[in-house]
Amino acid sequence: MSGMAPHIAVLPVVVPLLAGATLVVLHRAPLAFRRALSLAATLLLGLVVLGLGLAVEHQGLVVYQVGNWPSFAGIVLLADRLAVLMLGLLVLLAFASQCFASGSDDARGAHFHALFQFQLMGLCGAFLTHDLFNLFVFFEVLLAASYGLLLHGQGGERLRQGLHYVVLNLVASALFLFAVGVLYSVLGTLNMADLSARVAALPEAQRPLVEAGGWLLLIVFALKAALLPLYFWLPRTYAAASAPAAILFAIMTKLGIYAVIRVYGLVFGPDAGTLAGLVQPLLFWAGAGTATLAALGALASPTLRGLLGYLVVGSAGVLFMAMGLGTDVALAAGLYYLVHSTLAAAAFFLLGDWVRRHRDGGDALGRVAAMARPAWLGGFFVVLAMAAAGLPPFGGFLGKSLLLAYAVPEGATIVLWGVVLGTSLLNLVALARAGSRLFWQAPAVTTARNAAPQPPFPAFGERVAMLMLVFGLVVTTVMASEVTRYVAGSAAQLSEPATYRDAVLGRDPLPTTVPR
Amino acid sequence: MSLEFLFASAIGVLAGGGFWLLLRARTFDVILGLTLLSYAVNLFLFAAGRLAPGRTPLLKEGVAPFLANYTDPLPQALVLTAIVISMAMTAVMLVLAVQARVANGTDHIDGREPRE
């Protein structure tokens, strides 16, 4: 195993790739076997991420030069504390998603587990890569897999939303490549550390082109992350996805946010000269607008899962506000909130699926039908609603209060407090309305319903998935001080682009044992 | 007219046509639009390494290994990758479009005809 140690940064890409390829070949194998293989691969991925996390704690930054090419010529993978945090969150969500899918969703098509592993590969690669074009490639890998997962067990509505989703993302990919081309033509590199060094030394005459490239990239990331003018696709797409796919989608929006932190923190970071903080002011205001409109959208949403889609958009808005403040403390608070809100959204999507199956009218928020097992589902609903809206016992409250208490520079106080508190209230109202419609406002005549057989109790795997996510919520809340210390460390690491440049550009390829 | 002007115009026309077709909101037109857009992107990426007629991206004997004597090989590698990806994505889009046409009975991108 010690021979693998230098390669640990690439293993999170390799493990799902091999698992996915094996699953494609073995797609006629019994479902139980494919399930076990896929779960084992995710478990292995979890161990790899744990090892990578320890290496990052030990060394600070783990740099991996793919193919042992020097950094200026090849692709570089880089793991820092933020990347490890996202990977850990991804593994937890992937586990939950797979357990839930083993309830029934993965039996509807031959390739669920293969697509799932390829999507994990794309996500892991996008979190680890330190090269702009490689980021594009991993975006395409995860998107291609997500098209398949979104349409898995298809229906007319899923096809319709899937078509919109695919077209939007293909246009975004084209814009991504335009941005890459602009940046390469001026700066002559796509390595992020190298880009940041060259942006800092940019002659004034070439500034407008780089600026244009920077803004083009923001459009792409904003579409993935659902920032203000570009979020309209998200609620309906997420509402149409099956629950296991929706869990992974919950972290895909966070990938857009992660890319913004990476690119605009490093390439257009504090020492980028006149281009420093290129998009920061816009992020704050666009985030405020996103959160506000999403809260209104949640209020107006006719279905529970549509409402959940708007909650995801709203949490992205709060995160963008935290980023737009541009301080370490704000970023750390935002990262804590990111972990918590992702877990809460994922758990809520599972509950949304249960609600849909336990009621004649699905998850429509009208007086259509009574709920089967109201106490059991309602209990989960109350807990998750408190977590999602940010009520005290849960970590969402801590994240928001950290943001409000410590992160406010002068001038932004009124907007930040107004938007964060106002949208929390609106979300709470929306959730309370949804809960009372779903669980309390049953139509008067329920005899027909009582005569009908109860829907089957959620399968064992589905309950395990839910408990895992709720456990994650409880852990991030109970161990808040450890988690905040970790995210504060991540933010501090991110605030020093120079260490990234030294780690990436100052690193020589490993000595080779093969004679040349 | 310089080579750069012709090249830039071609990219502009392709991208413009691509976006116009995208906005037509019929799946076939949208797919054609995406294809045109990807052509524009590929040419653009290629041009990011500067247009250099008569120069190769491979080292030759007797020619000093400086970029002034060669053309940049990296954009060409990027274009190759982009071509492969856009071809695969076009295939996915075609499958989706046919499925959506069968399931929804219309080729409108919204899955239903717009109300008059």
XYZ file of C-alpha atoms in Angstrom:
632
model
C 0.000 0.000 0.000
C 2.945 2.328 0.621
C 3.625 2.276 -3.119
C 0.242 3.951 -3.612
C 0.946 6.770 -1.155
C 2.264 9.321 -3.707
C -0.771 8.652 -5.879
C -3.405 9.235 -3.251
C -4.545 12.519 -4.806
C -5.543 10.807 -8.047
C -7.243 7.793 -6.440
C -10.578 9.586 -5.867
C -10.813 9.805 -9.671
C -9.464 6.326 -10.404
C -11.616 4.335 -7.969
C -15.024 5.440 -9.344
C -13.685 5.237 -12.908
C -12.703 1.580 -12.513
C -15.891 0.771 -10.627
C -18.019 2.493 -13.264
C -16.243 0.759 -16.140
C -16.632 -2.621 -14.428
C -20.315 -1.965 -13.844
C -20.860 -1.110 -17.510
C -19.309 -4.396 -18.543
C -21.226 -6.369 -15.910
C -24.592 -4.730 -16.543
C -26.223 -8.150 -16.892
C -24.967 -9.325 -13.508
C -27.562 -9.721 -10.742
C -28.714 -6.437 -9.238
C -27.565 -7.425 -5.754
C -24.044 -7.954 -7.067
C -23.952 -4.589 -8.827
C -25.296 -2.902 -5.716
C -22.618 -4.505 -3.554
C -19.858 -3.622 -6.002
C -20.987 -0.024 -6.242
C -21.321 0.320 -2.461
C -17.892 -1.254 -1.968
C -16.398 1.220 -4.452
C -17.962 4.128 -2.593
C -16.677 2.715 0.690
C -13.197 2.483 -0.810
C -13.574 6.046 -2.043
C -14.431 7.059 1.516
C -11.232 5.441 2.809
C -9.193 7.149 0.081
C -10.693 10.525 0.966
C -9.910 9.864 4.628
C -6.300 9.102 3.724
C -6.130 12.195 1.541
C -7.554 14.265 4.392
C -4.838 13.007 6.736
C -2.187 13.758 4.108
C -3.545 17.285 3.730
C -3.499 17.795 7.513
C 0.084 16.564 7.518
C 1.506 18.392 4.470
C -0.772 21.392 3.998
C -1.246 21.053 0.232
C -1.052 17.760 -1.634
C 0.051 18.306 -5.234
C -0.063 15.534 -7.820
C 1.443 15.924 -11.268
C -0.451 13.592 -13.579
C 1.945 11.467 -15.631
C 4.822 13.085 -13.710
C 4.887 16.010 -16.131
C 6.289 19.273 -14.748
C 3.555 21.677 -13.597
C 3.835 24.117 -16.506
C 3.368 21.357 -19.094
C 0.941 18.847 -17.577
C -2.225 18.624 -15.561
C -1.918 19.150 -11.831
C -4.298 17.826 -9.201
C -4.300 19.651 -5.898
C -5.977 18.750 -2.618
C -6.369 21.334 0.113
C -8.644 21.399 3.135
C -11.552 22.795 1.139
C -11.266 20.049 -1.491
C -11.165 17.398 1.244
C -14.195 18.935 2.935
C -16.170 18.784 -0.300
C -15.000 15.243 -1.044
C -16.016 14.085 2.442
C -19.437 15.643 2.017
C -19.726 14.014 -1.395
C -18.918 10.547 -0.043
C -21.536 10.860 2.698
C -24.171 11.989 0.202
C -23.156 9.261 -2.238
C -23.608 6.607 0.447
C -27.015 7.934 1.359
C -28.024 8.128 -2.279
C -26.963 4.552 -2.982
C -28.694 3.181 0.104
C -31.844 5.012 -0.895
C -31.613 3.819 -4.479
C -31.361 0.226 -3.300
C -34.979 0.673 -2.131
C -36.227 0.397 -5.725
C -34.924 3.210 -7.912
C -31.843 1.407 -9.160
C -33.913 -1.503 -10.540
C -35.595 0.690 -13.182
C -32.660 0.660 -15.588
C -29.557 -1.385 -16.221
C -26.992 1.330 -15.757
C -27.930 3.221 -12.598
C -24.827 2.215 -10.648
C -22.438 2.741 -13.565
C -23.818 6.237 -14.183
C -23.623 6.893 -10.473
C -19.939 5.962 -10.291
C -19.133 8.069 -13.362
C -20.864 11.017 -11.789
C -18.811 10.493 -8.621
C -15.700 10.414 -10.774
C -16.625 13.703 -12.428
C -17.398 15.355 -9.101
C -14.183 14.107 -7.438
C -12.120 15.220 -10.422
C -13.730 18.654 -10.491
C -13.006 19.087 -6.776
C -9.367 18.073 -7.179
C -8.222 19.489 -10.495
C -6.027 22.556 -10.634
C -6.261 23.047 -14.374
C -8.981 25.074 -16.050
C -9.425 22.870 -19.104
C -9.349 19.736 -16.989
C -12.110 21.310 -14.900
C -14.141 21.630 -18.113
C -13.534 17.970 -18.916
C -14.653 16.811 -15.470
C -17.698 19.094 -15.705
C -18.608 17.293 -18.919
C -18.069 13.868 -17.341
C -20.327 14.611 -14.419
C -22.909 16.325 -16.612
C -23.033 13.433 -19.051
C -23.621 11.071 -16.135
C -26.158 13.409 -14.571
C -28.172 13.532 -17.811
C -28.465 9.773 -17.529
C -29.341 9.835 -13.833
C -31.892 12.600 -14.318
C -33.664 10.659 -17.035
C -33.371 7.347 -15.203
C -36.813 5.761 -14.995
C -38.099 8.409 -17.322
C -41.445 10.065 -17.823
C -42.748 12.947 -19.926
C -42.005 15.570 -17.275
C -38.487 14.273 -16.661
C -37.784 14.306 -20.393
C -39.028 17.858 -20.707
C -36.926 19.148 -17.796
C -34.033 16.951 -18.885
C -34.028 18.551 -22.323
C -33.879 22.042 -20.828
C -31.135 20.972 -18.447
C -29.010 19.401 -21.179
C -29.347 22.333 -23.593
C -28.541 24.907 -20.901
C -25.476 23.012 -19.803
C -24.238 22.520 -23.358
C -24.475 26.257 -23.987
C -22.640 26.848 -20.704
C -19.934 24.422 -21.837
C -19.495 26.427 -25.046
C -19.117 29.608 -23.008
C -16.633 27.834 -20.724
C -14.474 26.985 -23.750
C -14.664 30.556 -25.052
C -13.443 31.748 -21.653
C -10.658 29.168 -21.611
C -9.594 30.256 -25.091
C -9.519 33.938 -24.141
C -7.484 33.300 -20.996
C -5.058 30.989 -22.764
C -4.511 33.353 -25.670
C -3.477 36.138 -23.304
C -1.839 34.285 -20.424
C -0.452 31.209 -22.167
C -1.334 28.736 -19.425
C -4.356 27.012 -17.900
C -2.807 25.896 -14.630
C -4.610 27.891 -11.932
C -1.498 28.659 -9.862
C 0.370 29.684 -13.000
C -2.628 31.767 -14.118
C -2.619 33.587 -10.804
C 1.110 34.374 -11.109
C 0.639 35.693 -14.637
C -2.490 37.700 -13.853
C -0.539 39.445 -11.082
C 2.114 40.485 -13.614
C -0.321 41.402 -16.398
C 0.470 44.441 -18.577
C -2.306 47.026 -18.478
C -2.992 46.752 -22.224
C -4.072 43.112 -21.940
C -6.269 43.604 -18.906
C -9.628 43.951 -20.719
C -9.309 40.546 -22.388
C -8.512 38.756 -19.148
C -11.349 40.617 -17.475
C -13.709 39.462 -20.212
C -12.518 35.881 -19.754
C -13.085 36.168 -16.008
C -16.655 37.375 -16.456
C -17.425 34.674 -19.018
C -16.272 32.032 -16.545
C -18.512 33.548 -13.882
C -21.530 33.084 -16.170
C -20.705 29.386 -16.467
C -20.210 28.845 -12.748
C -23.266 30.938 -11.915
C -25.381 28.688 -14.114
C -24.130 25.581 -12.288
C -24.556 27.216 -8.904
C -27.934 28.833 -9.710
C -27.063 32.485 -9.169
C -29.658 35.159 -9.835
C -30.407 35.517 -13.487
C -29.491 31.895 -14.179
C -31.384 29.822 -11.610
C -34.724 29.374 -13.368
C -33.879 25.903 -14.600
C -33.128 24.503 -11.162
C -36.358 24.117 -9.160
C -38.279 22.260 -11.856
C -35.336 20.075 -12.842
C -34.743 19.045 -9.230
C -38.440 18.480 -8.700
C -38.488 16.133 -11.684
C -35.409 14.131 -10.641
C -35.672 10.904 -8.654
C -34.604 11.197 -5.014
C -31.190 9.502 -5.353
C -30.319 11.758 -8.287
C -31.586 14.809 -6.422
C -29.190 14.067 -3.550
C -26.230 14.231 -5.896
C -27.705 17.316 -7.548
C -27.705 18.974 -4.126
C -23.910 18.870 -4.176
C -23.663 19.740 -7.878
C -24.875 23.286 -7.272
C -22.240 23.513 -4.544
C -19.662 22.541 -7.152
C -20.413 25.797 -8.976
C -19.822 27.674 -5.727
C -16.634 25.701 -5.125
C -15.351 26.621 -8.604
C -16.065 30.296 -7.911
C -14.120 30.102 -4.633
C -11.235 28.356 -6.382
C -10.926 30.494 -9.493
C -11.811 33.892 -8.096
C -9.965 33.308 -4.821
C -6.768 32.198 -6.503
C -6.567 33.589 -10.044
C -8.341 36.856 -9.292
C -7.334 36.752 -5.623
C -6.034 39.439 -3.261
C -2.672 39.837 -5.035
C -3.965 39.943 -8.604
C -3.178 43.647 -8.955
C -5.881 45.662 -10.674
C -7.967 42.538 -11.252
C -8.101 41.613 -7.550
C -11.630 40.950 -6.339
C -12.982 41.171 -9.897
C -16.431 39.752 -9.214
C -16.750 40.120 -5.427
C -19.078 43.142 -5.287
C -21.402 41.611 -7.847
C -21.492 38.286 -5.986
C -22.830 39.939 -2.859
C -25.688 41.702 -4.608
C -26.530 38.830 -6.927
C -26.510 36.510 -3.903
C -28.871 38.841 -2.056
C -31.201 38.922 -5.048
C -31.056 35.144 -5.453
C -31.885 34.499 -1.807
C -34.784 36.957 -1.867
C -36.369 35.672 -5.076
C -35.843 32.057 -4.009
C -37.663 32.709 -0.723
C -40.591 34.164 -2.686
C -40.453 31.226 -5.078
C -40.569 28.802 -2.144
C -43.695 30.561 -0.856
C -45.404 30.287 -4.223
C -44.346 26.741 -5.039
C -47.229 24.355 -5.761
C -45.336 21.151 -4.858
C -43.087 20.122 -1.984
C -40.185 19.170 -4.213
C -40.424 22.448 -6.122
C -40.229 24.200 -2.755
C -37.112 22.187 -1.910
C -35.542 23.265 -5.208
C -36.077 26.890 -4.199
C -34.525 26.191 -0.779
C -31.401 24.919 -2.584
C -31.323 28.119 -4.662
C -31.797 30.217 -1.530
C -28.905 28.566 0.291
C -26.709 29.186 -2.771
C -27.712 32.847 -2.555
C -26.640 33.072 1.105
C -23.330 31.402 0.223
C -22.684 33.873 -2.570
C -23.371 36.736 -0.154
C -20.828 35.260 2.254
C -18.309 35.037 -0.566
C -19.049 38.544 -1.748
C -18.129 39.957 1.674
C -14.585 38.902 0.861
C -13.317 38.204 4.395
C -11.935 34.953 5.788
C -14.474 34.877 8.586
C -17.356 35.294 6.169
C -16.019 32.549 3.922
C -15.595 30.191 6.892
C -19.154 30.891 8.055
C -20.334 30.304 4.504
C -18.507 26.976 4.282
C -20.045 25.786 7.542
C -23.446 26.764 6.221
C -22.662 24.999 2.931
C -22.067 21.654 4.666
C -25.170 21.928 6.753
C -27.511 23.206 4.047
C -26.381 20.511 1.610
C -27.107 17.751 4.131
C -30.458 19.295 5.022
C -31.466 19.637 1.370
C -30.439 16.058 0.589
C -32.409 14.645 3.534
C -35.403 16.738 2.551
C -35.359 15.385 -1.005
C -35.595 11.868 0.440
C -38.532 12.901 2.582
C -40.127 14.532 -0.468
C -40.002 11.176 -2.211
C -41.629 9.412 0.755
C -44.352 12.035 0.915
C -45.042 11.604 -2.787
C -45.533 7.874 -2.336
C -47.703 8.145 0.778
C -50.333 10.373 -0.681
C -52.771 10.134 -3.558
C -52.029 13.643 -4.801
C -48.276 13.149 -4.705
C -46.448 16.065 -3.144
C -48.803 18.759 -4.465
C -49.498 21.288 -1.724
C -53.263 21.321 -1.987
C -56.211 19.726 -0.264
C -56.080 16.629 -2.378
C -55.674 13.617 -0.173
C -54.804 12.437 3.280
C -51.345 11.260 4.142
C -50.646 7.703 5.158
C -48.510 7.400 8.324
C -48.821 11.141 9.096
C -47.135 11.004 12.511
C -44.074 9.167 11.262
C -43.493 11.329 8.169
C -44.612 14.479 9.967
C -41.968 13.960 12.635
C -39.249 13.872 10.023
C -40.828 16.861 8.307
C -40.682 19.003 11.458
C -37.060 18.093 12.156
C -35.896 18.706 8.594
C -37.906 21.907 8.242
C -36.186 23.250 11.356
C -32.806 22.259 9.958
C -33.499 23.710 6.501
C -34.934 27.001 7.725
C -32.123 27.456 10.240
C -33.949 27.188 13.565
C -31.833 27.009 16.744
C -31.079 23.436 17.650
C -29.582 22.872 14.212
C -26.406 24.034 12.507
C -28.082 26.184 9.868
C -28.805 28.594 12.696
C -25.154 28.551 13.761
C -23.927 29.159 10.225
C -26.238 32.087 9.675
C -25.514 33.632 13.066
C -21.754 33.293 12.513
C -22.243 35.132 9.257
C -24.332 37.853 10.868
C -22.262 38.283 14.016
C -18.674 38.262 12.880
C -18.557 38.714 9.169
C -20.106 42.080 8.583
C -17.981 44.873 7.183
C -19.447 48.331 7.560
C -21.937 49.329 4.911
C -23.294 45.873 4.182
C -24.947 45.313 7.566
C -28.478 46.328 6.698
C -28.637 44.364 3.473
C -27.004 41.258 4.933
C -29.164 41.190 8.062
C -32.272 42.084 6.137
C -31.827 39.436 3.487
C -30.584 36.584 5.711
C -33.204 37.117 8.416
C -35.983 38.002 5.995
C -35.442 34.973 3.787
C -35.185 32.707 6.845
C -38.575 33.941 7.970
C -40.092 33.506 4.515
C -38.640 30.004 4.229
C -40.069 29.146 7.622
C -43.489 30.390 6.553
C -43.269 28.436 3.309
C -42.302 25.243 5.128
C -44.991 25.720 7.783
C -47.551 26.243 5.040
C -46.364 23.174 3.179
C -46.405 21.085 6.355
C -49.869 22.102 7.389
C -51.242 21.512 3.888
C -49.615 18.113 3.629
C -50.318 16.760 7.072
C -53.287 18.631 8.557
C -55.583 19.760 5.775
C -56.922 16.418 4.708
C -60.201 16.439 2.807
C -63.229 15.586 4.883
C -64.076 12.330 3.132
C -61.304 9.857 3.792
C -63.239 6.628 3.731
C -62.016 5.670 0.279
C -58.468 6.274 1.378
C -58.909 4.231 4.547
C -60.199 1.343 2.516
C -57.210 1.439 0.202
C -54.185 -0.579 1.288
C -51.387 1.361 2.934
C -48.396 2.004 0.691
C -45.406 -0.177 1.590
C -43.266 1.059 4.424
C -40.027 2.676 3.156
C -37.454 -0.018 2.507
C -34.590 -0.674 4.895
C -32.001 1.010 2.661
C -34.141 4.127 2.386
C -34.425 4.394 6.154
C -30.676 3.910 6.529
C -30.089 6.705 4.002
C -32.358 9.087 5.898
C -30.775 8.230 9.242
C -27.310 8.756 7.785
C -28.168 12.254 6.600
C -29.936 13.198 9.832
C -26.938 11.823 11.732
C -24.699 14.040 9.581
C -26.858 17.037 10.474
C -26.638 16.212 14.175
C -22.871 15.693 14.033
C -22.223 19.004 12.266
C -24.335 20.654 14.952
C -22.969 18.901 18.042
C -19.368 19.093 16.877
C -19.811 22.639 15.604
C -16.599 23.902 17.187
C -14.469 21.243 15.455
C -16.220 21.838 12.135
C -15.896 25.618 12.362
C -12.221 25.261 13.257
C -11.736 23.109 10.162
C -13.564 25.499 7.826
C -11.737 28.469 9.345
C -8.504 26.635 8.525
C -9.748 26.090 4.963
C -10.576 29.770 4.573
C -7.192 30.790 5.976
C -5.473 28.425 3.553
C -7.449 29.893 0.638
C -6.549 33.455 1.609
C -2.874 32.888 0.765
C -2.599 32.277 -2.986
C 1.187 32.502 -2.717
C 1.384 29.140 -0.929
C -0.538 27.536 -3.797
C 1.828 29.017 -6.353
C 4.849 27.807 -4.387
C 3.392 24.327 -3.926
C 2.403 23.876 -7.565
C 5.052 25.729 -9.536
C 7.950 25.047 -7.189
C 7.438 21.308 -7.355
C 9.679 19.161 -9.507
C 8.519 15.883 -11.012
C 9.289 12.812 -8.927
C 12.599 11.100 -9.648
C 11.876 8.305 -12.048
C 13.185 4.783 -11.729
C 12.880 4.122 -15.444
C 16.181 4.811 -17.265
C 15.775 7.369 -20.024
C -8.227 41.296 -45.837
C -6.071 39.603 -43.310
C -6.292 35.978 -42.300
C -7.208 37.021 -38.759
C -10.144 39.083 -40.028
C -11.514 36.216 -42.108
C -11.055 33.754 -39.271
C -12.704 36.011 -36.714
C -15.634 36.676 -39.072
C -16.136 32.970 -39.598
C -16.260 32.394 -35.830
C -18.665 35.294 -35.442
C -21.014 34.058 -38.160
C -21.008 30.513 -36.802
C -21.641 31.650 -33.210
C -24.348 34.087 -34.330
C -26.085 31.448 -36.405
C -25.779 28.981 -33.546
C -27.398 31.293 -31.027
C -30.164 32.236 -33.458
C -31.004 28.573 -34.027
C -30.908 27.920 -30.264
C -33.608 30.520 -29.769
C -35.939 28.839 -32.269
C -37.013 26.423 -29.526
C -37.471 23.358 -31.743
C -35.308 20.407 -30.807
C -33.865 19.913 -34.295
C -32.984 23.582 -34.659
C -31.522 23.600 -31.168
C -29.278 20.650 -31.966
C -28.102 22.326 -35.179
C -27.500 25.510 -33.198
C -25.431 23.676 -30.606
C -23.422 22.060 -33.389
C -22.694 25.414 -35.039
C -21.790 26.839 -31.642
C -19.349 24.016 -31.019
C -17.747 24.641 -34.437
C -17.302 28.280 -33.458
C -15.799 27.247 -30.119
C -13.382 24.825 -31.736
C -12.133 27.413 -34.222
C -11.830 29.947 -31.427
C -9.790 27.581 -29.261
C -7.588 26.789 -32.231
C -6.978 30.492 -32.789
C -6.050 30.955 -29.126
C -2.613 29.587 -30.052
C -2.270 32.303 -32.736
C -2.694 31.674 -36.458
C 0.684 30.653 -37.850
C 0.607 29.523 -41.493
C 3.314 27.130 -42.527
C 4.507 26.262 -39.027
C 4.123 22.844 -37.404
C 3.487 21.908 -33.784
C 6.185 19.193 -33.946
C 9.882 19.784 -33.283
C 12.027 19.563 -36.405
C 15.706 18.988 -36.620
C 17.732 22.080 -37.343
C 15.027 24.462 -36.117
C 15.560 25.993 -32.670
C 12.889 24.889 -30.151
C 11.256 28.287 -29.608
C 7.588 29.120 -30.046
C 8.506 31.684 -32.712
C 9.502 28.836 -35.038
C 6.555 26.573 -34.288
C 2.846 26.787 -33.641
C 1.516 26.158 -30.142
C 0.476 22.469 -29.851
C -1.641 22.862 -26.714
C -4.688 24.575 -28.295
C -4.747 21.818 -30.893
C -4.886 19.222 -28.120
C -7.669 21.211 -26.448
C -9.635 21.347 -29.704
C -9.330 17.591 -30.169
C -10.726 17.006 -26.685
C -13.497 19.527 -27.269
C -14.460 17.901 -30.582
C -14.768 14.469 -28.981
C -16.855 15.801 -26.109
C -19.169 17.865 -28.309
C -19.729 14.907 -30.631
C -20.715 12.697 -27.705
C -22.999 15.375 -26.308
C -24.666 15.855 -29.688
C -25.385 12.126 -29.730
C -26.962 12.366 -26.264
C -29.035 15.340 -27.387
C -30.267 13.458 -30.478
C -31.423 10.503 -28.371
C -33.141 12.850 -25.960
C -34.808 14.790 -28.758
C -36.206 11.664 -30.376
C -37.427 10.343 -27.013
C -39.047 13.667 -26.187
C -40.725 13.778 -29.597
C -42.180 10.311 -29.016
C -43.217 10.925 -25.392
C -44.659 14.411 -25.787
C -45.879 14.330 -29.384
C -44.180 17.584 -30.313
C -40.701 18.753 -31.170
C -41.056 21.961 -29.163
C -38.358 22.287 -26.552
C -40.989 22.818 -23.821
C -42.627 19.507 -24.666
C -45.891 21.201 -25.691
C -46.936 23.599 -28.408
C -46.939 27.255 -27.347
C -50.424 28.714 -26.923
C -51.446 31.084 -29.698
